Amino acid sequence: MVDDILRTPGAVRDAERWTAHNYHPLPVVISSAEGAWLTDVDGRRYLDCLAGYSALNFGHRHPQLIAAAHAQLDRLTLTSRAFIHDQFADFCRELAELCGKDLVLPMNTGAEAVETGIKVARKWGYQVKGVSPGQANIVVAEGNFHGRTTTIVSFSTDEDARADFGPYTPGFTVVPYGDLAALTAAIDENTVAVLLEPIQGEQGVVVPPEGYLPGVRQVCTERDVLFIADEIQSGLGRTGATFACDHEGVVPDMYLLGKALGGGIVPVSAVAANTDVLGVLKPGQHGSTFGGNPLACAVAIEVVRLLATGEFQRRSAELGERLRAGLEGLVGKGLVGVRVRGLWAGLDIDPALMSGREACERLMERGVLAKDTHGSTIRLAPPLVITEEEIDQAVTALAEVLTA
Ligand SMILES: Cc1ncc(COP(=O)(O)O)c(C=O)c1O
């Protein structure tokens, strides 16, 4: 096909013309998808190795999730939290049970779950811990990514995410990720929480040293500080366990969840914690018009049920080993580093060869879609329904890109 009868170039131009340029997407225009595969407006197929930043852990249009969405669309879509609807309690109960917590507070986007966690931790600090008014402090990590609100970017260490969005929200102390001594030293009588990603996704799938998360758990318990785990990207099967914290037997005081919770259909996020923590919120103190709506709950109930089978965590763990073996074989052949947890990988490309962006463009030409992050790093996060053969296909495409 020649360019003037392809639909892609015009569609890319139109998208650029009519939107703010806060993203730099690959020049591909998707029109349909199923499982691990995407099809563009010109009928070309691509293996999805990003899965909507892990929002599509169960693949595109998983039949059980689509059926739940259709059924709910035909009955009831929105009530607001002014009334209770018939999907609400089941969602909250089943998610609370999956998390091993007493209560769930549903929101929509990941950033809202993080904001909720921050508000709850501060209120807990004042009302339960006895921190002096206005003094609450939260310890966070360098290289964090927790979302895009003005408060959240206030404690980002990524200049692109933060610069020129001040004045910044006070009340956060940044320490190096993975350094338990630095984190411990940063805690004082005003510290209400430690907020961490158990694996830093956006930073390039950075796994902290073994023993770090259990150490954080212990120091938080000893110093009467809440441990808030942002599992928005790492949770819900991505790493070969329900939560990334599970790999080290760590149970945080608060889970922040999002992305895959909505099954790739609707935005659903949530905070899960025990009554002594979430119970500090009273009517009128927090909320969201769309949080916990019937459509979201109907889909998310099925997400929780899929996870309760353990099948997706198992697939992620087993297939992740195949992905690891394939990628480790490329170290020294274009890759200078690889980090893998389940079906989640951060690959450092030799910067002398090409940028991460260039590698993703070349992967796209070979029918594989992935996303670069921070210069020469690529993140792979395929849907957990991907097969062994498809993993091999992605690794082969990468090997070709690195040696071409
Ligand atoms: C760990 C983590 N927390 C929070 C967020 C923000 O989620 P959302 O984009 O849904 O606001 C993200 C998004 O990438 C994330 O990776």
Short mmCIF file of C-alpha atoms and ligand atoms in Angstrom, two decimals:
data_model
loop_
_atom_site.label_atom_id
_atom_site.label_comp_id
_atom_site.label_asym_id
_atom_site.label_seq_id
_atom_site.Cartn_x
_atom_site.Cartn_y
_atom_site.Cartn_z
CA MET A 1 0.00 0.00 0.00
CA VAL A 2 1.27 3.47 -0.74
CA ASP A 3 1.05 6.27 1.79
CA ASP A 4 -1.82 8.18 0.19
CA ILE A 5 -4.21 5.27 0.57
CA LEU A 6 -3.11 4.46 4.12
CA ARG A 7 -5.36 5.98 6.78
CA THR A 8 -2.65 6.18 9.43
CA PRO A 9 -0.72 9.31 8.32
CA GLY A 10 -3.84 11.49 8.15
CA ALA A 11 -5.16 10.16 11.43
CA VAL A 12 -1.81 10.89 13.12
CA ARG A 13 -1.83 14.44 11.69
CA ASP A 14 -5.40 15.03 12.89
CA ALA A 15 -4.60 13.78 16.38
CA GLU A 16 -1.61 16.14 16.56
CA ARG A 17 -3.65 19.05 15.26
CA TRP A 18 -6.50 18.77 17.74
CA THR A 19 -4.88 17.85 21.03
CA ALA A 20 -2.51 19.42 23.52
CA HIS A 21 0.90 17.79 23.10
CA ASN A 22 1.22 16.36 26.59
CA TYR A 23 2.06 12.93 25.10
CA HIS A 24 4.40 11.78 22.34
CA PRO A 25 2.61 8.68 21.06
CA LEU A 26 4.05 6.25 18.54
CA PRO A 27 2.58 7.01 15.09
CA VAL A 28 0.09 4.13 15.17
CA VAL A 29 -3.70 4.50 15.18
CA ILE A 30 -5.51 1.58 16.79
CA SER A 31 -9.07 0.72 15.87
CA SER A 32 -9.75 -2.66 17.50
CA ALA A 33 -8.22 -5.21 19.83
CA GLU A 34 -8.63 -8.63 21.33
CA GLY A 35 -6.54 -10.45 23.93
CA ALA A 36 -2.91 -9.44 23.43
CA TRP A 37 -3.42 -8.11 19.89
CA LEU A 38 -4.18 -4.67 18.49
CA THR A 39 -5.27 -3.83 14.94
CA ASP A 40 -4.70 -0.40 13.39
CA VAL A 41 -6.86 1.60 10.98
CA ASP A 42 -4.95 0.06 8.06
CA GLY A 43 -5.52 -3.50 9.22
CA ARG A 44 -1.98 -4.10 10.56
CA ARG A 45 -1.72 -6.21 13.72
CA TYR A 46 0.53 -5.55 16.70
CA LEU A 47 1.39 -7.50 19.81
CA ASP A 48 0.57 -5.25 22.77
CA CYS A 49 3.57 -5.20 25.10
CA LEU A 50 2.39 -2.23 27.15
CA ALA A 51 -1.14 -3.28 28.09
CA GLY A 52 -2.25 0.28 28.85
CA TYR A 53 0.51 0.67 31.47
CA SER A 54 -0.90 -2.50 33.12
CA ALA A 55 -4.53 -1.39 32.94
CA LEU A 56 -5.10 -4.31 30.54
CA ASN A 57 -3.68 -7.14 32.65
CA PHE A 58 -6.53 -9.43 31.51
CA GLY A 59 -6.08 -8.52 27.86
CA HIS A 60 -8.29 -6.49 25.59
CA ARG A 61 -12.00 -7.20 25.87
CA HIS A 62 -11.81 -10.18 28.21
CA PRO A 63 -15.15 -11.95 27.62
CA GLN A 64 -16.11 -12.13 31.31
CA LEU A 65 -15.45 -8.42 31.80
CA ILE A 66 -17.17 -7.36 28.59
CA ALA A 67 -20.22 -9.44 29.51
CA ALA A 68 -20.40 -7.81 32.94
CA ALA A 69 -20.13 -4.35 31.37
CA HIS A 70 -22.84 -5.08 28.79
CA ALA A 71 -25.21 -6.48 31.40
CA GLN A 72 -24.68 -3.50 33.66
CA LEU A 73 -25.11 -0.98 30.81
CA ASP A 74 -28.55 -2.45 30.26
CA ARG A 75 -29.60 -1.96 33.89
CA LEU A 76 -27.95 0.94 35.73
CA THR A 77 -24.86 3.07 35.10
CA LEU A 78 -24.72 5.85 37.70
CA THR A 79 -26.35 6.78 40.98
CA SER A 80 -23.65 8.88 42.72
CA ARG A 81 -22.82 7.94 46.28
CA ALA A 82 -25.88 9.87 47.50
CA PHE A 83 -27.70 6.53 47.09
CA ILE A 84 -26.50 2.96 47.42
CA HIS A 85 -26.66 0.68 44.39
CA ASP A 86 -26.80 -3.09 44.22
CA GLN A 87 -23.21 -3.66 42.94
CA PHE A 88 -21.52 -1.55 45.58
CA ALA A 89 -21.31 -3.78 48.63
CA ASP A 90 -20.23 -6.84 46.64
CA PHE A 91 -17.38 -4.90 45.02
CA CYS A 92 -16.15 -3.44 48.30
CA ARG A 93 -16.43 -6.77 50.16
CA GLU A 94 -14.74 -8.86 47.48
CA LEU A 95 -11.90 -6.37 47.00
CA ALA A 96 -11.44 -5.98 50.76
CA GLU A 97 -11.20 -9.79 51.04
CA LEU A 98 -8.67 -9.98 48.20
CA CYS A 99 -6.57 -7.37 50.03
CA GLY A 100 -7.10 -8.86 53.50
CA LYS A 101 -8.38 -5.50 54.73
CA ASP A 102 -11.56 -4.36 56.51
CA LEU A 103 -12.65 -1.55 54.18
CA VAL A 104 -12.43 -0.20 50.64
CA LEU A 105 -12.86 3.38 49.39
CA PRO A 106 -13.46 3.45 45.62
CA MET A 107 -12.33 6.29 43.37
CA ASN A 108 -11.64 6.49 39.60
CA THR A 109 -8.07 7.25 38.57
CA GLY A 110 -4.84 6.19 40.19
CA ALA A 111 -3.96 9.76 41.12
CA GLU A 112 -7.25 10.01 43.03
CA ALA A 113 -6.39 6.89 45.00
CA VAL A 114 -3.01 8.44 45.87
CA GLU A 115 -4.67 11.72 46.90
CA THR A 116 -7.11 9.73 49.02
CA GLY A 117 -4.23 7.89 50.68
CA ILE A 118 -2.48 11.17 51.47
CA LYS A 119 -5.63 12.73 52.95
CA VAL A 120 -6.43 9.66 55.05
CA ALA A 121 -2.84 9.44 56.32
CA ARG A 122 -2.82 13.11 57.33
CA LYS A 123 -6.17 12.86 59.11
CA TRP A 124 -5.03 9.66 60.83
CA GLY A 125 -1.87 11.49 61.89
CA TYR A 126 -3.78 14.30 63.54
CA GLN A 127 -6.62 12.28 65.03
CA VAL A 128 -4.94 9.00 66.00
CA LYS A 129 -1.18 9.59 66.21
CA GLY A 130 -1.55 13.06 67.74
CA VAL A 131 0.60 15.07 65.31
CA SER A 132 0.42 18.86 65.89
CA PRO A 133 -1.99 20.68 63.54
CA GLY A 134 -0.54 21.39 60.10
CA GLN A 135 2.71 19.46 60.77
CA ALA A 136 2.01 16.07 59.13
CA ASN A 137 4.79 14.78 56.92
CA ILE A 138 4.98 11.88 54.44
CA VAL A 139 8.23 10.20 53.37
CA VAL A 140 8.44 9.35 49.66
CA ALA A 141 11.14 8.00 47.35
CA GLU A 142 13.32 9.51 44.66
CA GLY A 143 12.26 8.39 41.20
CA ASN A 144 8.64 7.99 42.32
CA PHE A 145 5.66 8.17 40.01
CA HIS A 146 2.30 8.49 41.73
CA GLY A 147 0.31 10.56 39.22
CA ARG A 148 -0.15 14.09 37.93
CA THR A 149 -2.07 16.24 40.42
CA THR A 150 -0.44 19.40 41.76
CA THR A 151 0.14 17.79 45.17
CA ILE A 152 1.58 14.60 43.67
CA VAL A 153 3.96 16.38 41.29
CA SER A 154 5.09 18.49 44.24
CA PHE A 155 7.10 15.49 45.48
CA SER A 156 8.14 14.16 42.07
CA THR A 157 11.87 14.15 41.32
CA ASP A 158 11.27 14.14 37.56
CA GLU A 159 11.76 17.70 36.30
CA ASP A 160 9.46 17.15 33.29
CA ALA A 161 6.65 16.14 35.64
CA ARG A 162 7.30 18.92 38.17
CA ALA A 163 8.87 22.03 36.67
CA ASP A 164 6.68 25.16 36.43
CA PHE A 165 3.73 23.57 38.21
CA GLY A 166 4.44 25.23 41.56
CA PRO A 167 3.72 26.55 44.10
CA TYR A 168 4.29 23.09 45.50
CA THR A 169 2.39 21.34 48.28
CA PRO A 170 4.54 21.05 51.41
CA GLY A 171 4.61 18.05 53.75
CA PHE A 172 6.79 15.55 51.88
CA THR A 173 10.35 14.37 52.43
CA VAL A 174 12.13 12.65 49.55
CA VAL A 175 14.71 9.92 50.27
CA PRO A 176 16.69 7.64 47.92
CA TYR A 177 14.68 4.57 46.84
CA GLY A 178 15.91 1.29 48.31
CA ASP A 179 17.95 2.95 51.09
CA LEU A 180 16.45 1.84 54.40
CA ALA A 181 18.88 3.84 56.54
CA ALA A 182 17.96 7.08 54.74
CA LEU A 183 14.25 6.33 55.08
CA THR A 184 14.60 5.55 58.78
CA ALA A 185 16.56 8.75 59.37
CA ALA A 186 13.86 10.82 57.63
CA ILE A 187 11.11 9.68 60.02
CA ASP A 188 10.33 11.97 62.94
CA GLU A 189 7.41 12.59 65.32
CA ASN A 190 5.46 14.35 62.55
CA THR A 191 5.77 11.52 60.03
CA VAL A 192 2.36 10.02 59.34
CA ALA A 193 3.20 7.74 56.41
CA VAL A 194 5.77 6.27 54.09
CA LEU A 195 4.41 6.21 50.53
CA LEU A 196 6.23 3.89 48.12
CA GLU A 197 5.84 1.90 44.94
CA PRO A 198 7.05 -1.63 45.86
CA ILE A 199 8.57 -1.66 42.37
CA GLN A 200 9.05 1.66 40.57
CA GLY A 201 7.31 1.13 37.22
CA GLU A 202 7.62 4.47 35.50
CA GLN A 203 11.25 4.70 36.60
CA GLY A 204 11.97 1.56 34.53
CA VAL A 205 10.71 -1.39 36.63
CA VAL A 206 13.21 -0.73 39.41
CA VAL A 207 13.11 -3.50 42.03
CA PRO A 208 14.42 -2.45 45.48
CA PRO A 209 17.09 -4.57 47.20
CA GLU A 210 15.80 -7.69 48.94
CA GLY A 211 14.90 -6.92 52.54
CA TYR A 212 14.04 -3.27 51.83
CA LEU A 213 10.25 -3.65 51.91
CA PRO A 214 10.26 -5.84 55.07
CA GLY A 215 12.60 -3.25 56.62
CA VAL A 216 10.19 -0.43 55.72
CA ARG A 217 7.35 -2.46 57.21
CA GLN A 218 9.25 -2.94 60.45
CA VAL A 219 10.34 0.67 60.88
CA CYS A 220 6.80 1.89 60.12
CA THR A 221 5.39 -0.41 62.79
CA GLU A 222 8.04 0.60 65.33
CA ARG A 223 7.63 4.34 64.73
CA ASP A 224 3.80 4.38 64.44
CA VAL A 225 3.82 5.40 60.78
CA LEU A 226 1.48 4.10 58.06
CA PHE A 227 3.07 2.11 55.24
CA ILE A 228 1.19 3.03 52.05
CA ALA A 229 1.97 0.78 49.08
CA ASP A 230 1.15 2.28 45.69
CA GLU A 231 0.32 -0.96 43.83
CA ILE A 232 -1.53 0.91 41.08
CA GLN A 233 0.84 -0.41 38.41
CA SER A 234 2.60 -3.28 40.26
CA GLY A 235 -0.52 -4.89 41.73
CA LEU A 236 -3.29 -7.20 40.55
CA GLY A 237 -1.19 -9.96 39.02
CA ARG A 238 1.43 -8.00 37.09
CA THR A 239 4.45 -9.32 39.00
CA GLY A 240 3.39 -12.96 39.38
CA ALA A 241 1.59 -12.34 42.68
CA THR A 242 -1.56 -10.46 43.61
CA PHE A 243 0.58 -7.64 45.01
CA ALA A 244 4.26 -6.90 44.47
CA CYS A 245 4.56 -6.66 48.28
CA ASP A 246 3.63 -10.37 48.47
CA HIS A 247 7.04 -11.38 47.08
CA GLU A 248 8.59 -10.35 50.38
CA GLY A 249 5.66 -11.30 52.62
CA VAL A 250 4.95 -7.65 53.38
CA VAL A 251 1.48 -6.33 54.23
CA PRO A 252 1.20 -2.53 54.06
CA ASP A 253 -1.33 -0.54 56.08
CA MET A 254 -2.88 0.82 52.90
CA TYR A 255 -3.02 -0.53 49.36
CA LEU A 256 -3.53 1.99 46.56
CA LEU A 257 -5.01 0.23 43.52
CA GLY A 258 -6.10 1.31 40.06
CA LYS A 259 -5.39 0.56 36.40
CA ALA A 260 -6.19 -3.20 36.02
CA LEU A 261 -9.01 -2.88 38.59
CA GLY A 262 -11.14 -1.42 35.80
CA GLY A 263 -10.44 -4.34 33.47
CA GLY A 264 -9.31 -1.96 30.72
CA ILE A 265 -12.93 -0.85 30.37
CA VAL A 266 -13.61 1.84 32.95
CA PRO A 267 -11.35 3.83 35.28
CA VAL A 268 -11.58 2.24 38.73
CA SER A 269 -9.25 2.89 41.64
CA ALA A 270 -9.48 2.15 45.33
CA VAL A 271 -7.85 2.44 48.69
CA ALA A 272 -7.99 -0.64 50.92
CA ALA A 273 -7.13 -0.44 54.62
CA ASN A 274 -8.37 -1.44 58.05
CA THR A 275 -11.03 0.38 60.04
CA ASP A 276 -8.53 2.08 62.36
CA VAL A 277 -7.14 3.89 59.29
CA LEU A 278 -9.96 4.39 56.76
CA GLY A 279 -12.42 4.86 59.60
CA VAL A 280 -11.07 8.39 60.19
CA LEU A 281 -13.14 9.66 57.23
CA LYS A 282 -16.62 10.89 58.03
CA PRO A 283 -19.44 12.02 55.69
CA GLY A 284 -18.56 15.15 53.73
CA GLN A 285 -14.80 14.80 54.17
CA HIS A 286 -13.96 13.03 50.89
CA GLY A 287 -15.73 11.77 47.80
CA SER A 288 -16.17 11.57 44.04
CA THR A 289 -19.25 11.78 41.82
CA PHE A 290 -18.17 8.77 39.77
CA GLY A 291 -16.23 6.80 42.40
CA GLY A 292 -17.78 3.37 42.96
CA ASN A 293 -20.40 3.81 40.23
CA PRO A 294 -22.48 0.77 39.20
CA LEU A 295 -20.71 0.17 35.88
CA ALA A 296 -17.29 0.44 37.51
CA CYS A 297 -18.30 -1.89 40.34
CA ALA A 298 -19.86 -4.48 38.01
CA VAL A 299 -16.66 -4.70 35.96
CA ALA A 300 -14.34 -4.56 38.97
CA ILE A 301 -16.23 -7.36 40.75
CA GLU A 302 -15.36 -9.62 37.81
CA VAL A 303 -11.76 -8.38 37.88
CA VAL A 304 -11.51 -9.38 41.54
CA ARG A 305 -13.08 -12.76 40.73
CA LEU A 306 -10.55 -13.37 37.94
CA LEU A 307 -7.78 -12.58 40.39
CA ALA A 308 -9.30 -14.77 43.10
CA THR A 309 -8.74 -17.82 40.85
CA GLY A 310 -4.98 -17.21 41.00
CA GLU A 311 -4.69 -18.09 37.32
CA PHE A 312 -3.36 -14.72 36.20
CA GLN A 313 -0.79 -14.50 38.99
CA ARG A 314 0.40 -18.03 38.02
CA ARG A 315 0.59 -17.18 34.33
CA SER A 316 2.52 -14.02 35.09
CA ALA A 317 5.03 -15.90 37.29
CA GLU A 318 5.53 -18.78 34.83
CA LEU A 319 5.59 -16.81 31.59
CA GLY A 320 7.70 -14.17 33.30
CA GLU A 321 10.48 -16.74 33.63
CA ARG A 322 10.37 -17.31 29.88
CA LEU A 323 10.48 -13.56 29.30
CA ARG A 324 13.40 -13.25 31.72
CA ALA A 325 15.37 -16.02 29.99
CA GLY A 326 14.80 -14.44 26.57
CA LEU A 327 15.76 -10.94 27.71
CA GLU A 328 18.78 -12.00 29.74
CA GLY A 329 20.07 -13.65 26.56
CA LEU A 330 20.21 -10.16 25.00
CA VAL A 331 22.38 -8.61 27.72
CA GLY A 332 25.68 -7.77 26.04
CA LYS A 333 23.93 -7.92 22.67
CA GLY A 334 22.42 -4.46 22.73
CA LEU A 335 20.99 -4.51 26.25
CA VAL A 336 23.09 -3.33 29.17
CA GLY A 337 20.62 -4.25 31.90
CA VAL A 338 17.37 -6.16 32.46
CA ARG A 339 15.01 -6.24 35.44
CA VAL A 340 12.09 -8.69 35.41
CA ARG A 341 9.32 -9.40 37.93
CA GLY A 342 6.59 -11.63 36.49
CA LEU A 343 5.44 -10.28 33.13
CA TRP A 344 6.98 -6.90 33.83
CA ALA A 345 10.38 -5.95 32.51
CA GLY A 346 12.60 -2.90 32.36
CA LEU A 347 15.28 -3.10 29.66
CA ASP A 348 18.22 -0.73 29.44
CA ILE A 349 19.37 -0.36 25.86
CA ASP A 350 22.99 0.48 25.20
CA PRO A 351 22.63 4.26 24.70
CA ALA A 352 25.42 4.14 22.11
CA LEU A 353 23.13 2.02 19.91
CA MET A 354 19.84 3.94 20.00
CA SER A 355 17.35 5.66 22.30
CA GLY A 356 14.42 3.85 23.86
CA ARG A 357 12.13 5.81 21.56
CA GLU A 358 14.00 4.64 18.47
CA ALA A 359 13.88 1.06 19.71
CA CYS A 360 10.10 1.33 20.21
CA GLU A 361 9.65 2.77 16.71
CA ARG A 362 11.63 -0.13 15.24
CA LEU A 363 9.69 -2.64 17.35
CA MET A 364 6.50 -1.12 15.98
CA GLU A 365 7.72 -1.77 12.43
CA ARG A 366 8.07 -5.42 13.48
CA GLY A 367 4.56 -5.59 14.92
CA VAL A 368 5.34 -5.12 18.62
CA LEU A 369 4.17 -2.10 20.64
CA ALA A 370 6.13 -1.06 23.72
CA LYS A 371 6.94 2.22 25.46
CA ASP A 372 10.20 3.87 26.35
CA THR A 373 10.81 5.66 29.61
CA HIS A 374 13.71 7.86 30.77
CA GLY A 375 15.96 7.88 27.71
CA SER A 376 17.26 4.45 26.90
CA THR A 377 14.92 2.28 28.97
CA ILE A 378 11.98 0.30 27.60
CA ARG A 379 9.24 -1.18 29.73
CA LEU A 380 7.51 -4.39 28.68
CA ALA A 381 4.18 -5.20 30.33
CA PRO A 382 2.17 -7.47 28.04
CA PRO A 383 -1.35 -8.57 28.95
CA LEU A 384 -1.19 -11.62 31.22
CA VAL A 385 -3.10 -13.63 28.59
CA ILE A 386 -0.04 -13.55 26.29
CA THR A 387 1.22 -17.00 25.21
CA GLU A 388 4.72 -18.51 25.25
CA GLU A 389 4.95 -18.19 21.47
CA GLU A 390 3.97 -14.53 21.60
CA ILE A 391 6.62 -13.84 24.24
CA ASP A 392 9.19 -15.49 21.98
CA GLN A 393 7.93 -13.35 19.12
CA ALA A 394 8.46 -10.16 21.15
CA VAL A 395 11.96 -11.23 22.24
CA THR A 396 12.90 -12.14 18.65
CA ALA A 397 11.65 -8.74 17.41
CA LEU A 398 13.74 -7.03 20.08
CA ALA A 399 16.83 -9.06 19.16
CA GLU A 400 16.37 -8.02 15.52
CA VAL A 401 15.95 -4.37 16.48
CA LEU A 402 19.13 -4.43 18.59
CA THR A 403 21.23 -6.08 15.91
CA ALA A 404 19.79 -4.44 12.78
C1 LIG B 1 2.46 3.67 40.53
C2 LIG B 1 1.46 4.61 39.94
N1 LIG B 1 0.70 5.35 40.76
C3 LIG B 1 -0.23 6.20 40.28
C4 LIG B 1 -0.42 6.35 38.91
C5 LIG B 1 -1.45 7.33 38.40
O1 LIG B 1 -2.52 6.67 37.84
P1 LIG B 1 -3.56 7.47 36.87
O2 LIG B 1 -2.80 7.75 35.60
O3 LIG B 1 -4.70 6.52 36.67
O4 LIG B 1 -3.94 8.71 37.59
C6 LIG B 1 0.36 5.60 38.04
C7 LIG B 1 0.19 5.74 36.57
O5 LIG B 1 1.03 5.38 35.77
C8 LIG B 1 1.32 4.70 38.55
O6 LIG B 1 2.11 3.98 37.76
#
